């Protein structure tokens, strides 16, 4: 299992509501979360199968950006 971290523009509960169904449906993500208290809004994803690019594509599908940390 690897942990990937991304700086995102997911910055409120409304944003979380938009990205949640996309990330929950993405095969290969075992757990994820966004630290809304951090100025960089860090998205942490636990996966054993996905690459950074695949996670970034899923976040983009929801209308947000994710920059690898």
mmCIF file of N, CA and C in Angstrom:
data_model
loop_
_atom_site.group_PDB
_atom_site.id
_atom_site.type_symbol
_atom_site.label_atom_id
_atom_site.label_comp_id
_atom_site.label_asym_id
_atom_site.label_seq_id
_atom_site.Cartn_x
_atom_site.Cartn_y
_atom_site.Cartn_z
ATOM 1 N N UNK A 1 0.848 -1.175 0.000
ATOM 2 C CA UNK A 1 0.000 0.000 0.000
ATOM 3 C C UNK A 1 0.893 1.238 0.000
ATOM 4 N N UNK A 2 0.549 2.177 -0.863
ATOM 5 C CA UNK A 2 1.309 3.421 -0.880
ATOM 6 C C UNK A 2 0.379 4.584 -0.589
ATOM 7 N N UNK A 3 0.968 5.645 -0.068
ATOM 8 C CA UNK A 3 0.221 6.846 0.265
ATOM 9 C C UNK A 3 0.691 7.960 -0.662
ATOM 10 N N UNK A 4 -0.246 8.526 -1.409
ATOM 11 C CA UNK A 4 0.053 9.616 -2.328
ATOM 12 C C UNK A 4 -0.535 10.897 -1.769
ATOM 13 N N UNK A 5 0.207 12.002 -1.911
ATOM 14 C CA UNK A 5 -0.258 13.291 -1.402
ATOM 15 C C UNK A 5 -0.258 14.310 -2.535
ATOM 16 N N UNK A 6 -1.312 15.146 -2.542
ATOM 17 C CA UNK A 6 -1.489 16.140 -3.585
ATOM 18 C C UNK A 6 -1.955 17.455 -2.983
ATOM 19 N N UNK A 7 -1.462 18.559 -3.530
ATOM 20 C CA UNK A 7 -1.986 19.883 -3.219
ATOM 21 C C UNK A 7 -3.197 20.065 -4.131
ATOM 22 N N UNK A 8 -4.343 20.459 -3.573
ATOM 23 C CA UNK A 8 -5.563 20.557 -4.371
ATOM 24 C C UNK A 8 -6.237 21.917 -4.213
ATOM 25 N N UNK A 9 -7.255 22.122 -5.030
ATOM 26 C CA UNK A 9 -8.116 23.293 -4.869
ATOM 27 C C UNK A 9 -9.488 22.873 -4.341
ATOM 28 N N UNK A 10 -9.537 21.728 -3.673
ATOM 29 C CA UNK A 10 -10.743 21.259 -2.979
ATOM 30 C C UNK A 10 -10.732 21.984 -1.637
ATOM 31 N N UNK A 11 -11.595 23.007 -1.474
ATOM 32 C CA UNK A 11 -11.421 23.853 -0.297
ATOM 33 C C UNK A 11 -12.645 24.028 0.602
ATOM 34 N N UNK A 12 -13.703 23.265 0.372
ATOM 35 C CA UNK A 12 -14.880 23.404 1.240
ATOM 36 C C UNK A 12 -15.699 22.118 1.209
ATOM 37 N N UNK A 13 -16.720 22.069 2.044
ATOM 38 C CA UNK A 13 -17.548 20.866 2.090
ATOM 39 C C UNK A 13 -18.320 20.664 0.788
ATOM 40 N N UNK A 14 -18.662 21.745 0.095
ATOM 41 C CA UNK A 14 -19.320 21.623 -1.203
ATOM 42 C C UNK A 14 -18.406 20.969 -2.226
ATOM 43 N N UNK A 15 -17.132 21.350 -2.187
ATOM 44 C CA UNK A 15 -16.145 20.733 -3.087
ATOM 45 C C UNK A 15 -16.001 19.248 -2.765
ATOM 46 N N UNK A 16 -15.950 18.934 -1.483
ATOM 47 C CA UNK A 16 -15.851 17.529 -1.071
ATOM 48 C C UNK A 16 -17.046 16.734 -1.573
ATOM 49 N N UNK A 17 -18.224 17.343 -1.542
ATOM 50 C CA UNK A 17 -19.422 16.658 -2.007
ATOM 51 C C UNK A 17 -19.332 16.332 -3.496
ATOM 52 N N UNK A 18 -18.660 17.184 -4.262
ATOM 53 C CA UNK A 18 -18.510 16.949 -5.703
ATOM 54 C C UNK A 18 -17.478 15.869 -6.003
ATOM 55 N N UNK A 19 -16.398 15.829 -5.238
ATOM 56 C CA UNK A 19 -15.315 14.894 -5.524
ATOM 57 C C UNK A 19 -15.538 13.520 -4.883
ATOM 58 N N UNK A 20 -16.328 13.456 -3.831
ATOM 59 C CA UNK A 20 -16.542 12.198 -3.104
ATOM 60 C C UNK A 20 -17.044 11.058 -3.988
ATOM 61 N N UNK A 21 -18.112 11.247 -4.779
ATOM 62 C CA UNK A 21 -18.577 10.102 -5.571
ATOM 63 C C UNK A 21 -17.556 9.626 -6.598
ATOM 64 N N UNK A 22 -16.765 10.533 -7.114
ATOM 65 C CA UNK A 22 -15.758 10.163 -8.116
ATOM 66 C C UNK A 22 -14.640 9.344 -7.471
ATOM 67 N N UNK A 23 -14.113 9.820 -6.349
ATOM 68 C CA UNK A 23 -13.016 9.098 -5.699
ATOM 69 C C UNK A 23 -13.505 7.802 -5.047
ATOM 70 N N UNK A 24 -14.714 7.802 -4.510
ATOM 71 C CA UNK A 24 -15.249 6.571 -3.910
ATOM 72 C C UNK A 24 -15.471 5.496 -4.970
ATOM 73 N N UNK A 25 -15.787 5.900 -6.186
ATOM 74 C CA UNK A 25 -16.055 4.944 -7.260
ATOM 75 C C UNK A 25 -14.780 4.472 -7.961
ATOM 76 N N UNK A 26 -13.672 5.159 -7.738
ATOM 77 C CA UNK A 26 -12.423 4.825 -8.428
ATOM 78 C C UNK A 26 -11.832 3.541 -7.851
ATOM 79 N N UNK A 27 -11.740 2.519 -8.686
ATOM 80 C CA UNK A 27 -11.137 1.263 -8.246
ATOM 81 C C UNK A 27 -9.670 1.488 -7.942
ATOM 82 N N UNK A 28 -9.210 0.900 -6.866
ATOM 83 C CA UNK A 28 -7.803 1.015 -6.494
ATOM 84 C C UNK A 28 -7.559 1.982 -5.356
ATOM 85 N N UNK A 29 -8.544 2.836 -5.033
ATOM 86 C CA UNK A 29 -8.404 3.735 -3.887
ATOM 87 C C UNK A 29 -9.025 3.037 -2.687
ATOM 88 N N UNK A 30 -8.204 2.779 -1.665
ATOM 89 C CA UNK A 30 -8.721 2.116 -0.476
ATOM 90 C C UNK A 30 -9.211 3.130 0.555
ATOM 91 N N UNK A 31 -8.568 4.291 0.586
ATOM 92 C CA UNK A 31 -8.972 5.342 1.517
ATOM 93 C C UNK A 31 -8.445 6.671 1.001
ATOM 94 N N UNK A 32 -9.182 7.748 1.276
ATOM 95 C CA UNK A 32 -8.723 9.071 0.866
ATOM 96 C C UNK A 32 -9.319 10.116 1.800
ATOM 97 N N UNK A 33 -8.696 11.289 1.815
ATOM 98 C CA UNK A 33 -9.203 12.390 2.624
ATOM 99 C C UNK A 33 -8.518 13.683 2.231
ATOM 100 N N UNK A 34 -9.184 14.798 2.523
ATOM 101 C CA UNK A 34 -8.630 16.122 2.245
ATOM 102 C C UNK A 34 -8.545 16.881 3.556
ATOM 103 N N UNK A 35 -7.373 17.442 3.832
ATOM 104 C CA UNK A 35 -7.178 18.252 5.030
ATOM 105 C C UNK A 35 -7.579 19.686 4.701
ATOM 106 N N UNK A 36 -8.809 20.050 5.035
ATOM 107 C CA UNK A 36 -9.305 21.398 4.738
ATOM 108 C C UNK A 36 -8.703 22.453 5.655
ATOM 109 N N UNK A 37 -8.039 22.039 6.722
ATOM 110 C CA UNK A 37 -7.400 22.990 7.634
ATOM 111 C C UNK A 37 -6.027 23.431 7.126
ATOM 112 N N UNK A 38 -5.412 22.621 6.280
ATOM 113 C CA UNK A 38 -4.103 22.931 5.710
ATOM 114 C C UNK A 38 -4.286 23.958 4.591
ATOM 115 N N UNK A 39 -3.419 24.961 4.541
ATOM 116 C CA UNK A 39 -3.514 25.992 3.501
ATOM 117 C C UNK A 39 -3.411 25.415 2.094
ATOM 118 N N UNK A 40 -2.724 24.288 1.945
ATOM 119 C CA UNK A 40 -2.552 23.671 0.624
ATOM 120 C C UNK A 40 -3.635 22.637 0.322
ATOM 121 N N UNK A 41 -4.579 22.438 1.239
ATOM 122 C CA UNK A 41 -5.691 21.500 1.036
ATOM 123 C C UNK A 41 -5.176 20.141 0.551
ATOM 124 N N UNK A 42 -4.389 19.502 1.387
ATOM 125 C CA UNK A 42 -3.704 18.265 1.008
ATOM 126 C C UNK A 42 -4.681 17.088 0.906
ATOM 127 N N UNK A 43 -4.688 16.476 -0.273
ATOM 128 C CA UNK A 43 -5.436 15.244 -0.521
ATOM 129 C C UNK A 43 -4.478 14.087 -0.301
ATOM 130 N N UNK A 44 -4.857 13.162 0.564
ATOM 131 C CA UNK A 44 -4.067 11.968 0.817
ATOM 132 C C UNK A 44 -4.859 10.772 0.315
ATOM 133 N N UNK A 45 -4.212 9.967 -0.519
ATOM 134 C CA UNK A 45 -4.868 8.794 -1.111
ATOM 135 C C UNK A 45 -4.045 7.560 -0.783
ATOM 136 N N UNK A 46 -4.707 6.538 -0.265
ATOM 137 C CA UNK A 46 -4.054 5.248 -0.040
ATOM 138 C C UNK A 46 -4.480 4.307 -1.155
ATOM 139 N N UNK A 47 -3.489 3.736 -1.829
ATOM 140 C CA UNK A 47 -3.758 2.841 -2.955
ATOM 141 C C UNK A 47 -2.628 1.832 -3.078
ATOM 142 N N UNK A 48 -2.944 0.696 -3.655
ATOM 143 C CA UNK A 48 -1.888 -0.255 -3.964
ATOM 144 C C UNK A 48 -1.811 -0.483 -5.465
ATOM 145 N N UNK A 49 -2.620 0.254 -6.228
ATOM 146 C CA UNK A 49 -2.663 0.004 -7.661
ATOM 147 C C UNK A 49 -2.503 1.254 -8.532
ATOM 148 N N UNK A 50 -2.933 2.408 -8.047
ATOM 149 C CA UNK A 50 -2.986 3.591 -8.906
ATOM 150 C C UNK A 50 -1.701 4.406 -8.890
ATOM 151 N N UNK A 51 -1.458 5.089 -10.008
ATOM 152 C CA UNK A 51 -0.332 6.006 -10.109
ATOM 153 C C UNK A 51 -0.804 7.414 -9.744
ATOM 154 N N UNK A 52 0.140 8.319 -9.551
ATOM 155 C CA UNK A 52 -0.215 9.715 -9.284
ATOM 156 C C UNK A 52 -1.079 10.265 -10.410
ATOM 157 N N UNK A 53 -0.714 9.939 -11.646
ATOM 158 C CA UNK A 53 -1.432 10.453 -12.812
ATOM 159 C C UNK A 53 -2.884 9.970 -12.828
ATOM 160 N N UNK A 54 -3.116 8.733 -12.428
ATOM 161 C CA UNK A 54 -4.481 8.197 -12.414
ATOM 162 C C UNK A 54 -5.339 8.885 -11.352
ATOM 163 N N UNK A 55 -4.745 9.173 -10.216
ATOM 164 C CA UNK A 55 -5.473 9.887 -9.174
ATOM 165 C C UNK A 55 -5.753 11.317 -9.640
ATOM 166 N N UNK A 56 -4.762 11.961 -10.242
ATOM 167 C CA UNK A 56 -4.953 13.320 -10.748
ATOM 168 C C UNK A 56 -6.068 13.365 -11.792
ATOM 169 N N UNK A 57 -6.143 12.363 -12.633
ATOM 170 C CA UNK A 57 -7.190 12.302 -13.656
ATOM 171 C C UNK A 57 -8.573 12.164 -13.013
ATOM 172 N N UNK A 58 -8.674 11.372 -11.953
ATOM 173 C CA UNK A 58 -9.951 11.209 -11.257
ATOM 174 C C UNK A 58 -10.381 12.525 -10.608
ATOM 175 N N UNK A 59 -9.440 13.225 -10.000
ATOM 176 C CA UNK A 59 -9.752 14.520 -9.376
ATOM 177 C C UNK A 59 -10.170 15.517 -10.451
ATOM 178 N N UNK A 60 -9.483 15.516 -11.588
ATOM 179 C CA UNK A 60 -9.823 16.406 -12.697
ATOM 180 C C UNK A 60 -11.218 16.110 -13.237
ATOM 181 N N UNK A 61 -11.585 14.837 -13.256
ATOM 182 C CA UNK A 61 -12.917 14.430 -13.708
ATOM 183 C C UNK A 61 -14.007 15.083 -12.844
ATOM 184 N N UNK A 62 -13.693 15.304 -11.575
ATOM 185 C CA UNK A 62 -14.641 15.944 -10.663
ATOM 186 C C UNK A 62 -14.576 17.462 -10.761
ATOM 187 N N UNK A 63 -13.636 17.986 -11.558
ATOM 188 C CA UNK A 63 -13.553 19.431 -11.768
ATOM 189 C C UNK A 63 -12.545 20.153 -10.895
ATOM 190 N N UNK A 64 -11.596 19.396 -10.336
ATOM 191 C CA UNK A 64 -10.608 20.002 -9.444
ATOM 192 C C UNK A 64 -9.197 19.655 -9.912
ATOM 193 N N UNK A 65 -8.215 20.332 -9.328
ATOM 194 C CA UNK A 65 -6.822 20.042 -9.678
ATOM 195 C C UNK A 65 -6.126 19.370 -8.503
ATOM 196 N N UNK A 66 -5.131 18.564 -8.842
ATOM 197 C CA UNK A 66 -4.324 17.891 -7.816
ATOM 198 C C UNK A 66 -2.882 17.900 -8.303
ATOM 199 N N UNK A 67 -2.028 18.550 -7.525
ATOM 200 C CA UNK A 67 -0.613 18.683 -7.865
ATOM 201 C C UNK A 67 0.189 17.801 -6.915
ATOM 202 N N UNK A 68 0.956 16.880 -7.462
ATOM 203 C CA UNK A 68 1.722 15.935 -6.637
ATOM 204 C C UNK A 68 2.654 16.682 -5.685
ATOM 205 N N UNK A 69 2.733 16.198 -4.466
ATOM 206 C CA UNK A 69 3.610 16.803 -3.447
ATOM 207 C C UNK A 69 4.925 16.076 -3.415
#
